[in-house]
Amino acid sequence: MTTRQTTADGIPASEHLPSSAAPASPVVSAKTWLAVTGATLGAFMAVLNIQIVNASLADIQGGIGAGHDDGGWISTSYLIAEIVVIPLSGWLSQVFSVRIYLLVNALLFLVFSAACAMALDLPQMIALRAVQGFTGGVLIPMAFTLIITLLPKAKQPIGLAMFAISATFAPAIGPTIGGYLTENFGWQYVFYVNVAPGAVMIAMLYVSLEAKPMNLSLLREGDWSGIITMTIGLAALQTVLEEGNKDDWFGSPFIVRLAVIAAVALTLFLVIELTTNKPLLNLRILLRRNFGFGVLANFLLGVALYGSVYILPVYLSRIQGYNSEQIGMVLAWTGLPQLLLIPLVPQLMKRIDPRLIIGIGFALFAASNFMNIYMTNDYAADQLFWPNVVRAIGQALCFAPLSAVATSGIEQENAGSASALFNMMRNLGGAIGIAALQTLLTNREQFHSNLLSQQVTMFEQATRARLDQLTQYFISHGVIDRADAIHRAYVAIGKIIQKQAFILGFSDTFYLLGVSQLIALGAALMLTRPDRLDGGGAH
């Protein structure tokens, strides 16, 4: 006897056959694949846009006359809007229908991308980036939701591998594209670059997504108290994380007030979600072993994924003097190997326990960071090549299997909550990771500078000899006054000490990133093998 099960759109999910017969591979229509491909292209563009803009931020600030401190809001406004809309997308797609919700936001993302390129001043840019972030943020969880709702279990690893290109490849390749566009065409093209692939995305979604009626009555039944507290809490928390290090953290009354607001609002949000009958997010699915540990591992993946994309450009710019294009070429090796490996991961998942693949991925990601903890003055592109390649392999291996294992037991009615939590926590991990790295770099530079300064004294023969060498250097290069030459020699030694202290501080940041991935590996080891992840294929 054969029992047929179908997904929500009527696609055969699997067949239970006698053990002597080979399991039938579920058939997925071309229209379904077109919808998944279009949605993942949108997610790729939304994630890529963050890193492209960050790589060109200095040029954008100069182009619109923004100061260095205030210019940071060009990125912050986007990130705040994005992290707020991600958990809202599951509910809003039910209200307006998936087709209308996705198409409208995809179109608005393109419109506001082009508008950002035409911004005349900082206030305009901040407002346009906020709307762009709100519309772009929709594309990330909706792609994930379509994969786990439209595709049968046997095909989900392929869809999740496609999504991995947006989640891990896009952040890695973003600085490369951003640097190239800025150096060769101008900063406006980091926004215009969205237009052509965006038009393709909209066409794919338009012809593939099924038209369904809107359900505006859900607006009356919405969890508005949860929505309001979540929006206030996440916006305040993201601002604290983005601006905290610059404003001396809790030495700033502004940061203190925002931190209190975030703590109160998010606490109320948790209470509301756990007590209301129709919550915005079903937080109880976090208590499921695989999803809970999967979200934890994904959060820590975000810490290192976005943290390393932040710290490497800062190091190469500040210590090695690289421009945007040179930095992009170095970081390309954290992305290009992923493009080759990610398509192979679904085949690996059929032959190898996905938990083993996840473990190897996190172990390699951790190793790539530990390879950078002994940095020197000459540590540049050549020395970073192999750590970047190892990191690329690790990222390619861990994301798709982790997503598949974490969501394997999620019912269709909880797919929106699962997608929102999984993607929001990765982004939140990135924000916390970058904030922690900024603070650690500042503190460790001061720590190492104090240690080095104690060793560089006039009681040391090497110090006196170095001062004499530098003094003679400045005199031989046109400094007439000997006292002035001695002063310049002291300043030069101070800069050398500061540079060495920064190099040691950067080494410490990579140590922190490596430890975060070892903890993620520990969380991955707590996962249990899901039933029939391959839809009846190899076990």
Short mmCIF file of C-alpha atoms in Angstrom, two decimals, residues 89-90 93 98 139-151 163 412 415-420 423:
data_model
loop_
_atom_site.label_atom_id
_atom_site.label_comp_id
_atom_site.label_asym_id
_atom_site.label_seq_id
_atom_site.Cartn_x
_atom_site.Cartn_y
_atom_site.Cartn_z
CA SER A 89 7.60 39.64 7.59
CA GLY A 90 5.93 36.32 8.38
CA SER A 93 3.00 38.19 4.25
CA VAL A 98 3.20 36.39 -0.21
CA LEU A 139 13.60 39.80 1.12
CA ILE A 140 15.83 37.82 3.53
CA PRO A 141 13.28 35.94 5.70
CA MET A 142 10.80 35.56 2.84
CA ALA A 143 13.37 33.67 0.76
CA PHE A 144 14.03 31.36 3.70
CA THR A 145 10.29 30.87 4.28
CA LEU A 146 9.62 29.95 0.64
CA ILE A 147 12.40 27.35 0.74
CA ILE A 148 11.04 25.55 3.80
CA THR A 149 7.38 25.78 2.71
CA LEU A 150 7.42 25.26 -1.06
CA LEU A 151 10.17 22.63 -1.32
CA PHE A 163 20.17 30.70 0.36
CA GLN A 412 4.20 24.97 8.07
CA ALA A 415 7.60 28.48 9.26
CA GLY A 416 7.28 32.28 9.47
CA SER A 417 8.38 32.35 13.12
CA ALA A 418 11.26 29.96 12.42
CA SER A 419 12.48 32.02 9.46
CA ALA A 420 12.24 35.28 11.41
CA ASN A 423 17.62 35.14 10.30
#
